[in-house]
XYZ file of C-alpha atoms in Angstrom:
694
model
C -61.204 162.075 203.491
C -62.429 161.477 199.976
C -59.030 160.411 198.646
C -58.438 158.094 201.585
C -61.880 156.555 201.168
C -61.342 156.104 197.447
C -57.967 154.494 198.063
C -59.466 152.033 200.535
C -62.251 151.288 198.087
C -59.739 150.676 195.340
C -57.986 148.131 197.575
C -61.281 146.410 198.312
C -61.951 146.072 194.599
C -58.733 144.192 193.878
C -59.267 140.511 193.197
C -56.760 138.307 195.008
C -56.016 134.628 194.491
C -53.693 132.972 197.012
C -51.637 129.798 197.415
C -49.481 128.498 200.236
C -46.895 125.800 200.893
C -45.976 124.552 204.369
C -42.956 122.469 205.367
C -40.334 122.229 208.105
C -42.000 124.959 210.227
C -41.969 127.366 207.265
C -44.737 128.879 205.142
C -44.413 130.323 201.673
C -47.503 132.287 200.605
C -48.153 133.727 197.150
C -50.850 136.006 195.795
C -51.968 137.054 192.330
C -53.571 140.502 192.171
C -56.115 140.954 189.387
C -54.721 137.903 187.531
C -51.213 139.330 187.502
C -47.962 137.434 188.000
C -47.944 136.009 191.547
C -46.064 137.782 194.315
C -44.336 136.234 197.315
C -46.213 137.791 200.234
C -44.772 135.707 203.073
C -41.802 133.411 203.535
C -40.626 132.533 207.011
C -42.143 131.185 210.198
C -45.130 128.907 209.683
C -48.483 130.685 209.609
C -51.626 129.305 211.259
C -53.772 127.106 208.983
C -56.606 129.642 209.052
C -54.466 132.683 208.202
C -56.388 135.106 205.965
C -53.974 135.131 203.064
C -55.998 137.649 201.053
C -55.674 140.220 203.828
C -52.003 139.381 204.269
C -51.508 139.922 200.547
C -53.276 143.285 200.474
C -51.262 144.513 203.463
C -48.027 143.613 201.685
C -48.568 146.615 199.380
C -47.826 150.159 200.541
C -50.302 153.022 200.413
C -50.056 155.525 197.574
C -48.572 158.954 198.183
C -48.244 161.962 195.937
C -45.972 161.712 192.934
C -46.724 158.024 192.344
C -48.741 156.115 189.797
C -52.364 155.540 190.742
C -52.528 151.735 190.853
C -51.407 149.855 193.917
C -48.332 148.044 192.545
C -47.353 144.676 194.041
C -43.794 143.401 193.929
C -44.491 140.301 191.856
C -42.072 137.504 191.087
C -41.581 139.159 187.670
C -42.107 142.911 188.148
C -42.214 145.089 185.023
C -42.521 148.786 184.263
C -45.761 148.138 182.370
C -47.320 147.074 185.671
C -46.111 150.275 187.297
C -43.072 148.833 189.052
C -40.362 151.500 189.219
C -37.508 149.299 190.392
C -35.356 146.772 188.578
C -37.595 144.637 186.319
C -37.575 140.868 186.620
C -38.015 140.478 182.856
C -36.350 142.206 179.941
C -37.074 141.224 176.343
C -34.909 142.127 173.390
C -37.906 143.032 171.246
C -40.347 144.547 173.768
C -39.336 147.571 175.784
C -41.730 147.039 178.703
C -43.403 143.630 178.549
C -46.842 142.953 179.935
C -47.421 139.579 181.601
C -50.329 137.888 183.327
C -51.125 134.673 185.154
C -52.691 132.113 182.842
C -52.942 129.235 185.324
C -51.808 128.207 188.779
C -51.858 124.761 190.363
C -50.554 122.984 193.435
C -49.226 119.429 193.703
C -47.829 118.314 197.066
C -44.907 120.646 197.896
C -44.931 122.404 194.523
C -46.760 125.340 192.963
C -46.798 125.694 189.180
C -47.700 128.944 187.419
C -48.078 129.499 183.672
C -47.308 133.084 182.634
C -48.533 134.535 179.327
C -48.372 137.863 177.505
C -45.500 139.394 175.569
C -43.575 136.261 176.523
C -44.412 132.834 177.860
C -42.703 131.111 180.752
C -43.302 128.715 183.600
C -42.698 129.409 187.288
C -42.309 126.505 189.668
C -41.989 126.882 193.429
C -40.881 123.999 195.626
C -40.699 124.039 199.433
C -38.372 121.307 200.676
C -40.027 119.217 203.413
C -36.723 118.484 205.169
C -34.707 121.725 204.965
C -37.497 124.306 204.632
C -35.612 125.831 201.693
C -37.666 127.239 198.837
C -36.658 126.787 195.209
C -38.009 129.193 192.598
C -37.466 128.027 189.017
C -38.109 130.129 185.913
C -38.277 128.322 182.566
C -38.595 130.353 179.325
C -41.050 128.934 176.802
C -41.419 131.689 174.205
C -39.732 135.072 173.916
C -36.246 136.540 173.614
C -35.081 137.234 177.162
C -32.118 139.481 177.866
C -32.821 139.301 181.623
C -34.955 136.930 183.631
C -34.843 136.651 187.420
C -37.375 136.059 190.168
C -37.867 139.047 192.495
C -37.690 137.977 196.136
C -38.878 140.594 198.651
C -36.555 141.303 201.580
C -38.307 142.101 204.893
C -37.950 145.642 206.230
C -36.317 144.426 209.455
C -33.397 142.891 207.535
C -31.340 145.928 206.425
C -27.937 144.187 206.267
C -26.527 142.801 202.995
C -23.772 140.223 203.460
C -21.997 138.693 200.491
C -18.540 137.465 199.562
C -15.909 138.960 197.297
C -12.350 137.779 196.849
C -9.475 137.150 194.474
C -7.141 134.371 193.448
C -5.589 132.969 196.645
C -7.913 135.160 198.695
C -11.419 133.818 198.132
C -14.536 134.212 200.312
C -13.841 137.678 201.692
C -16.837 138.773 203.714
C -18.475 142.069 202.712
C -21.274 143.799 204.558
C -23.312 146.917 203.855
C -26.812 148.205 204.391
C -29.694 148.724 202.048
C -30.120 152.261 200.774
C -32.222 153.668 197.958
C -30.805 152.283 194.743
C -29.153 149.056 193.656
C -26.334 146.972 195.067
C -25.121 144.947 192.073
C -22.693 142.014 191.964
C -21.784 140.707 188.518
C -19.505 138.103 186.995
C -18.786 138.167 183.262
C -16.058 135.512 183.497
C -18.220 132.704 182.181
C -17.899 131.139 185.632
C -18.864 132.176 189.155
C -15.441 133.771 189.676
C -13.216 134.304 192.704
C -14.802 137.675 193.414
C -18.495 136.878 193.049
C -19.933 133.927 194.936
C -23.525 133.839 193.570
C -25.360 134.287 196.841
C -26.171 136.738 199.627
C -27.536 136.892 203.163
C -29.954 139.582 204.365
C -29.995 139.968 208.133
C -31.614 141.817 210.995
C -29.427 144.110 213.082
C -29.516 141.628 215.953
C -28.580 138.601 213.865
C -25.450 136.749 214.938
C -24.140 133.260 214.458
C -26.638 131.617 216.807
C -29.600 133.979 217.131
C -31.564 136.467 215.082
C -33.327 136.429 211.723
C -31.918 136.284 208.222
C -32.984 135.479 204.670
C -30.439 133.881 202.335
C -30.393 133.018 198.674
C -28.111 131.554 196.028
C -28.257 130.962 192.288
C -27.630 127.361 191.266
C -25.479 128.214 188.259
C -21.813 127.933 187.239
C -21.576 130.697 184.645
C -21.839 134.452 184.336
C -24.406 135.836 186.740
C -25.832 139.030 188.169
C -27.284 139.829 191.582
C -29.327 142.966 192.206
C -30.280 143.897 195.765
C -32.440 146.999 195.618
C -34.436 149.397 197.758
C -37.027 151.507 195.939
C -38.149 154.929 197.198
C -41.285 153.607 198.918
C -39.013 151.464 201.135
C -39.618 148.026 199.658
C -36.607 145.833 199.004
C -35.937 142.989 196.604
C -33.163 140.702 195.426
C -32.847 139.147 191.975
C -30.280 136.601 190.737
C -29.988 135.641 187.082
C -27.706 134.871 184.153
C -25.505 137.331 182.276
C -23.781 137.086 178.893
C -26.333 135.639 176.559
C -29.831 134.314 176.159
C -30.816 130.846 177.210
C -33.849 128.631 177.506
C -32.257 126.997 180.539
C -34.226 127.091 183.772
C -33.068 129.692 186.266
C -33.008 128.028 189.690
C -32.726 130.063 192.887
C -32.773 128.670 196.424
C -34.066 130.833 199.270
C -34.059 130.130 202.979
C -35.161 131.732 206.213
C -33.569 131.321 209.646
C -34.575 132.609 213.063
C -31.582 130.799 214.601
C -28.910 133.119 213.230
C -26.427 132.519 210.456
C -25.771 128.989 211.687
C -29.417 128.128 211.159
C -29.039 129.291 207.572
C -25.819 127.323 207.113
C -27.271 124.099 208.427
C -30.164 124.308 205.976
C -27.826 124.957 203.059
C -25.458 122.165 204.126
C -28.366 119.724 204.314
C -29.441 120.816 200.844
C -25.978 120.250 199.338
C -25.747 116.811 200.944
C -29.125 115.893 199.422
C -28.233 117.171 195.928
C -26.863 115.391 192.874
C -24.165 112.775 193.307
C -23.867 113.467 197.043
C -27.452 112.317 197.466
C -26.971 109.124 195.495
C -23.889 107.636 197.116
C -21.891 107.396 200.311
C -18.745 109.444 199.752
C -15.730 108.556 201.848
C -13.122 111.179 202.659
C -9.615 109.684 202.435
C -6.665 111.878 203.376
C -5.283 113.287 200.119
C -1.719 113.729 199.011
C -1.379 116.021 195.966
C 2.048 116.192 194.320
C 1.676 119.623 192.671
C 3.674 121.790 195.083
C 6.304 119.062 195.417
C 7.231 118.534 191.749
C 5.081 120.844 189.590
C 5.693 119.684 185.970
C 8.773 117.611 186.858
C 7.444 114.058 186.715
C 10.116 111.458 187.359
C 8.950 107.953 188.209
C 11.379 107.131 191.014
C 10.978 110.533 192.643
C 7.196 110.218 192.616
C 7.415 106.721 194.084
C 9.663 108.014 196.866
C 7.271 110.859 197.619
C 4.300 108.497 197.590
C 5.996 106.193 200.080
C 6.663 109.047 202.510
C 3.120 110.412 202.071
C 1.639 107.007 202.874
C 3.797 106.766 206.005
C 2.513 110.188 207.102
C -1.061 108.935 206.794
C -2.161 109.793 203.251
C -4.812 107.497 201.791
C -5.131 108.825 198.240
C -2.334 110.020 195.928
C -3.264 112.631 193.300
C -1.099 112.985 190.206
C -1.504 116.644 189.282
C -0.707 118.617 186.108
C 2.206 117.365 183.986
C 1.371 113.709 183.330
C 0.092 114.023 179.740
C 1.824 114.173 176.369
C 4.436 116.946 176.038
C 3.369 118.789 179.200
C 6.546 120.314 180.671
C 5.246 123.798 181.457
C 1.982 125.730 181.160
C 2.445 126.773 177.526
C 1.654 123.501 175.773
C -0.280 120.247 175.540
C -3.623 121.048 177.143
C -6.149 119.005 175.207
C -3.834 116.055 174.542
C -5.165 113.773 177.272
C -2.894 110.778 176.729
C -0.096 109.687 179.048
C 3.288 111.210 178.143
C 5.397 108.354 176.699
C 8.665 110.136 177.559
C 7.873 110.487 181.247
C 5.908 107.262 181.488
C 7.151 104.786 178.819
C 5.113 102.006 180.445
C 2.139 104.230 181.075
C 1.052 105.119 184.581
C 0.813 101.475 185.646
C 4.179 101.255 187.477
C 3.362 104.357 189.527
C -0.263 103.372 190.133
C 0.745 99.859 191.189
C 3.241 101.336 193.646
C 0.597 103.685 195.070
C -1.948 100.902 195.473
C 0.714 98.687 197.006
C 1.176 101.341 199.689
C -2.516 101.087 200.533
C -3.478 104.351 198.829
C -6.062 105.146 196.154
C -5.135 106.901 192.923
C -6.462 110.236 191.677
C -5.570 112.384 188.676
C -5.808 115.992 187.420
C -7.584 117.164 184.250
C -8.358 120.566 182.785
C -10.759 119.381 180.075
C -12.297 122.704 179.018
C -8.945 124.201 177.987
C -6.481 123.931 175.106
C -3.011 125.259 174.283
C -2.178 126.329 170.743
C 0.910 124.160 171.054
C -1.060 120.906 171.148
C -2.093 118.189 168.750
C -5.722 119.004 169.492
C -5.421 122.652 168.466
C -3.430 121.841 165.361
C -6.183 119.428 164.299
C -9.154 121.568 165.362
C -8.379 125.302 165.672
C -12.071 125.932 165.068
C -12.876 124.324 168.441
C -11.600 127.381 170.348
C -14.252 129.544 171.956
C -14.154 133.256 171.164
C -12.512 135.483 168.546
C -9.154 134.803 166.922
C -7.450 137.874 168.404
C -8.483 137.212 172.007
C -5.908 137.307 174.826
C -4.654 134.046 176.250
C -4.768 133.248 179.941
C -1.960 131.231 181.495
C -1.015 130.468 177.897
C -4.291 128.716 177.225
C -7.655 129.115 175.529
C -11.139 127.734 176.112
C -12.777 124.987 174.080
C -16.255 125.623 172.749
C -18.240 122.973 174.597
C -21.383 123.905 172.686
C -19.918 121.976 169.747
C -20.992 118.369 170.221
C -17.747 117.116 168.666
C -15.810 118.814 171.470
C -17.711 117.203 174.326
C -17.585 113.834 172.565
C -13.810 114.114 172.241
C -13.442 115.116 175.882
C -15.681 112.334 177.135
C -13.821 109.719 175.117
C -10.389 110.995 176.218
C -11.288 111.178 179.912
C -13.181 107.891 179.858
C -10.156 106.152 178.327
C -7.969 107.177 181.281
C -10.619 106.344 183.874
C -11.143 102.948 182.256
C -7.474 101.986 181.963
C -6.458 103.021 185.475
C -8.177 102.470 188.855
C -8.959 106.164 189.332
C -11.164 107.062 192.313
C -10.856 110.858 192.091
C -10.584 113.526 189.394
C -9.464 117.072 190.094
C -11.365 119.038 187.412
C -9.596 122.363 186.933
C -10.531 125.550 185.023
C -7.701 128.102 185.041
C -8.969 130.743 182.636
C -11.873 133.126 182.358
C -13.927 132.916 179.180
C -13.593 135.346 176.284
C -17.052 135.041 174.824
C -19.386 132.189 175.535
C -22.680 132.293 177.337
C -25.065 129.932 179.090
C -24.684 127.310 176.363
C -21.095 126.696 177.537
C -22.300 125.916 181.062
C -25.175 123.762 179.809
C -22.734 121.677 177.757
C -20.409 121.339 180.752
C -23.284 120.023 182.860
C -24.115 117.524 180.116
C -20.530 116.269 180.002
C -20.315 115.925 183.788
C -23.694 114.198 183.901
C -22.473 111.592 181.430
C -19.159 111.041 183.222
C -20.599 110.757 186.726
C -23.137 108.198 185.512
C -20.540 106.187 183.607
C -18.052 106.244 186.515
C -20.116 106.280 189.712
C -17.145 105.274 191.886
C -15.091 108.332 190.853
C -15.228 111.502 192.964
C -14.991 114.743 190.997
C -13.592 117.914 192.566
C -14.467 121.365 191.227
C -11.433 123.612 190.954
C -11.051 126.823 188.950
C -7.696 128.346 189.886
C -8.947 127.442 193.336
C -12.355 128.899 194.200
C -13.312 130.375 190.842
C -16.205 127.959 190.328
C -17.647 127.024 193.694
C -21.425 127.064 193.327
C -24.509 124.912 193.715
C -24.600 124.093 190.014
C -21.219 122.350 190.158
C -22.142 120.674 193.431
C -24.676 118.568 191.566
C -21.675 116.709 190.114
C -18.736 117.391 192.442
C -18.231 115.753 195.804
C -15.450 118.160 196.763
C -14.392 121.729 195.986
C -10.965 123.318 196.040
C -11.569 126.615 197.844
C -8.301 128.221 196.868
C -4.925 127.649 195.253
C -3.490 129.105 198.461
C -2.289 126.543 200.981
C -1.432 129.378 203.374
C -3.097 128.236 206.598
C -3.786 131.816 207.712
C -5.765 132.488 204.538
C -7.412 129.088 204.804
C -8.498 129.690 208.407
C -10.520 132.715 207.317
C -11.832 131.488 203.985
C -12.949 128.101 205.333
C -14.817 129.874 208.105
C -16.629 132.135 205.633
C -17.229 129.446 203.007
C -19.013 127.401 205.678
C -21.911 129.825 205.387
C -22.716 127.938 202.180
C -20.655 124.733 201.983
C -20.565 121.681 204.255
C -17.171 121.161 205.862
C -16.594 117.757 204.267
C -16.789 119.070 200.687
C -14.107 121.692 201.339
C -10.680 120.328 200.453
C -7.936 121.674 202.735
C -4.264 120.725 202.420
C -1.208 121.034 204.634
C 1.063 123.139 202.457
C 4.836 123.662 202.419
C 6.621 125.196 205.397
C 7.398 128.193 203.185
C 4.075 128.911 201.455
C 4.478 129.145 197.673
C 1.695 131.716 197.183
C 2.195 134.058 200.167
C 5.814 133.603 201.230
C 4.799 133.017 204.842
C 6.507 130.449 207.064
C 4.009 128.777 209.374
C 4.328 126.023 211.940
C 3.328 122.462 211.119
C 1.060 122.438 214.163
C -1.013 125.307 212.779
C -0.998 124.081 209.173
C -2.094 120.593 210.148
C -4.928 121.615 212.463
C -6.357 124.081 209.941
C -6.463 121.298 207.334
C -8.060 118.905 209.856
C -11.063 121.224 210.125
C -12.198 120.202 206.641
C -11.434 117.358 204.171
C -7.782 116.948 205.042
C -4.869 116.508 202.690
C -1.155 117.277 202.171
C 0.402 119.261 199.328
C 4.093 119.750 199.859
C 7.357 117.898 199.315
C 7.285 115.537 202.308
C 11.059 115.152 202.048
C 11.424 118.664 203.486
C 9.867 117.711 206.827
C 11.896 117.580 210.009
C 11.370 114.728 212.429
C 9.308 117.008 214.681
C 7.149 118.152 211.748
C 6.564 114.588 210.610
C 5.601 113.544 214.126
C 3.158 116.442 214.454
C 1.590 115.776 211.048
C 1.193 112.074 211.821
C -0.476 112.825 215.146
C -2.949 115.320 213.701
C -3.697 113.058 210.739
C -4.330 110.143 213.083
C -6.734 112.320 215.095
C -8.508 113.424 211.914
C -9.026 109.851 210.770
C -10.499 108.925 214.138
C -12.788 111.952 214.165
C -13.765 112.538 210.527
C -16.984 110.522 210.599
C -18.054 112.578 213.596
C -16.914 115.917 212.140
C -18.604 115.267 208.790
C -21.949 114.318 210.307
C -22.162 116.546 213.388
C -24.058 119.801 213.738
C -21.638 122.516 212.612
C -21.627 125.959 214.256
C -19.473 129.034 213.917
C -19.079 130.654 217.338
C -19.687 134.348 218.008
C -16.363 136.060 218.735
C -15.854 139.753 219.422
C -12.142 139.508 218.645
C -11.712 139.845 214.839
C -8.503 137.789 215.044
C -10.334 134.713 216.356
C -12.143 132.152 214.202
C -13.901 129.606 216.407
C -16.009 126.661 215.258
C -17.816 123.833 216.979
C -19.126 120.403 216.027
C -21.863 118.812 218.179
C -23.511 115.424 217.726
C -27.284 115.000 217.563
C -27.543 113.654 221.102
C -25.511 116.582 222.479
C -23.214 114.051 224.161
C -20.031 115.046 222.374
C -18.411 118.091 220.788
C -15.170 119.334 219.237
C -14.213 123.016 219.250
C -11.516 124.651 217.111
C -10.190 128.059 218.195
C -7.930 129.629 215.588
C -5.951 132.840 216.113
C -5.071 134.676 212.929
C -3.158 137.662 214.357
C -2.275 139.345 217.624
C -5.305 140.414 219.637
C -5.679 144.024 220.746
C -5.962 142.949 224.387
C -3.645 140.948 226.614
C -5.892 138.070 227.624
C -8.236 136.003 225.501
C -11.988 136.344 225.712
C -13.875 133.235 226.793
C -15.665 131.445 223.978
C -19.392 130.825 224.253
C -20.207 127.336 223.077
C -23.589 126.447 221.648
C -25.952 123.535 221.079
C -25.249 121.714 224.366
C -27.648 120.359 226.977
C -27.688 123.139 229.603
C -28.366 120.640 232.403
C -25.732 118.150 231.248
C -22.226 117.915 232.671
C -19.273 117.828 230.258
C -15.641 116.841 230.592
C -13.637 119.279 228.452
C -9.995 118.691 227.542
C -7.485 120.274 225.190
C -6.390 117.829 222.489
C -2.921 119.245 221.848
C -1.068 121.779 224.034
C 1.806 122.335 221.592
C 0.672 125.820 220.558
C 0.312 127.196 224.120
C 3.207 129.678 224.613
C 4.585 129.771 228.172
C 5.718 133.372 227.770
C 2.059 134.439 227.474
C 0.748 132.045 230.118
C 2.742 132.342 233.357
C 0.218 130.189 235.154
C 1.085 127.040 233.204
C -1.790 125.046 234.680
C -4.365 127.554 233.487
C -6.609 126.091 230.827
C -4.411 123.049 230.189
C -6.018 120.531 232.533
C -9.402 119.005 231.776
C -12.441 120.727 233.261
C -15.887 119.543 234.201
C -18.552 122.123 233.487
C -22.264 122.216 232.797
C -23.614 122.864 229.342
C -25.191 126.039 230.713
C -21.819 127.319 231.938
C -20.053 126.449 228.699
C -22.705 128.237 226.648
C -22.445 131.260 228.971
C -18.718 131.613 228.275
C -17.017 129.616 231.037
C -14.315 128.245 228.721
C -11.419 130.704 228.862
C -8.551 129.334 226.841
C -4.834 130.172 227.123
C -3.322 133.227 225.478
C -1.944 132.458 222.023
C 0.576 133.714 219.512
C -0.680 134.637 216.024
C -1.114 131.673 213.649
C -2.120 129.278 216.415
C -4.888 126.734 216.848
C -6.398 125.105 219.929
C -8.679 122.090 219.774
C -10.956 120.976 222.593
C -12.942 117.780 222.928
C -15.946 117.584 225.199
C -17.924 114.566 226.362
C -21.020 114.367 228.493
C -20.281 112.638 231.775
C -23.725 112.825 233.367
C -27.121 112.926 231.722
C -29.945 115.019 233.118
C -33.089 113.189 234.224
């Protein structure tokens, strides 16, 4: 009894100072124990105005058992061993083994808390709770000290044992991974100098009952485009945390992490993140239109011949393309991937009159003009390298990648050269889009490389506000919230294989709005997988996102051209709806099915995509359960295109093909049973309310 009484007394003696932020039905509450670094003691559903935050804070700490240090140790935003924290520290200094930190000052202004931290290092913590999305941003800014690691510690609730993140590879990005917390650390790290294909810098932590449309989850991402590290950890007393920070070098740059909470399943999380992206950077400052792209890369590669490109452009325009992108191979001496990167002037041999004849032809067809750059790279066989070999990032004996090396953007002369070279092209030609590529991992280089990249993009986007920039890094190697401050579009993958795209688009939608995901109709015979897929499937998969074409259109049969024209026409009619509607992934028990739904705000209209990747284990399809409809409303539901319905699997040919009239309640309960499908097939349904409830 004595030890228990003494423990309770010790808790009573702790001084606690608390702060809270409230927005969008969420509360974020923080507490400083005995003037220590504040801890996040609640983030989730809104608390009552009179909640006793001091008691909430004290109850966030576990009791002490044998074999532990005597003090009650909170999980602060910056836990350290000197405070008694036995898990991964939030701060590591190069010159202090176990730093000691304390709260110097805390203040609130509207939706922001500001904390000044002093001790063996000095830094500022800022917390912002977004009034529209309910997302919380935690920013750490170093002021004094040599930090080898700095990351805010976010506690993960005990009822969220699932860790969901995304791995991947080139041409196979956004592969979903799931495991459970256990004692120890789950670490994801990228040392590429970019986010990397295998390490999207974010994770979701979910309850066992969490699905697409119900259940609780916490989600977080690092707004950063360079090397990063995520640590998700459970310590022996059962508490859990996640930290996201930089790797590969010290930096005074602010670490910015976004955290969200959803009690409406993974879709609730996605909608908050989508709203955040749309309200960030250039996307927040302008209305971005989404013309159908045609990219010439997989048609001609480096073979640029004026008349051939004009012919291809004419066919692309007839198919419905609205923007023509001239990809790699247009600049001086560029005939393969071994030379010329860095020499950003038009090749006089391929284009003796410059790009004007081609651009004029494209504009005459009613299309816009876009162009490819890979500004951060250089080949040794280039005028730029011969003039400035000292501009290469990393050691002299480093390996090349795709025959190229990385420019050291931290040198101001490099970014000045790149700005001037790119600006000259964007000024001379009516460019409305730049595909900004990055095909090599870094050998050396730390946060300063990323900071310089942001500075260059900031200058370009301000100087050319009518130009859309796409982030590409061998596909999805640099898809993150840092780049999305400047890019209006991302290239998820170099794979135009519609089967791969079906899956990766579905998974990427956890983090990225559909309209920023570029998706192209690739060649009949896919260049990266060898698969042969139908035009019907390829076209509908691309129509789920920002649609484009990337193949030699001269290869198309009459039937393929007709199908592509029809789907493209549908996309153009629907894109404003698709890119503004409420997006939902649908719960499906069949792992071969990827189903998505778009619903307008009034719940009067919806579009549902049902994609089959492979053959299902069972004979008949499972009904899909729609979501977000008015349960008392009546909806007319019709299949848009019956071309992919195989008669051999559907002996009752009328089944599922005619329009149906069903209530929202029935549709959300699973009344929509669709026809049986072959692998690599897509069905699209449109639904419209035909009677409003009183």
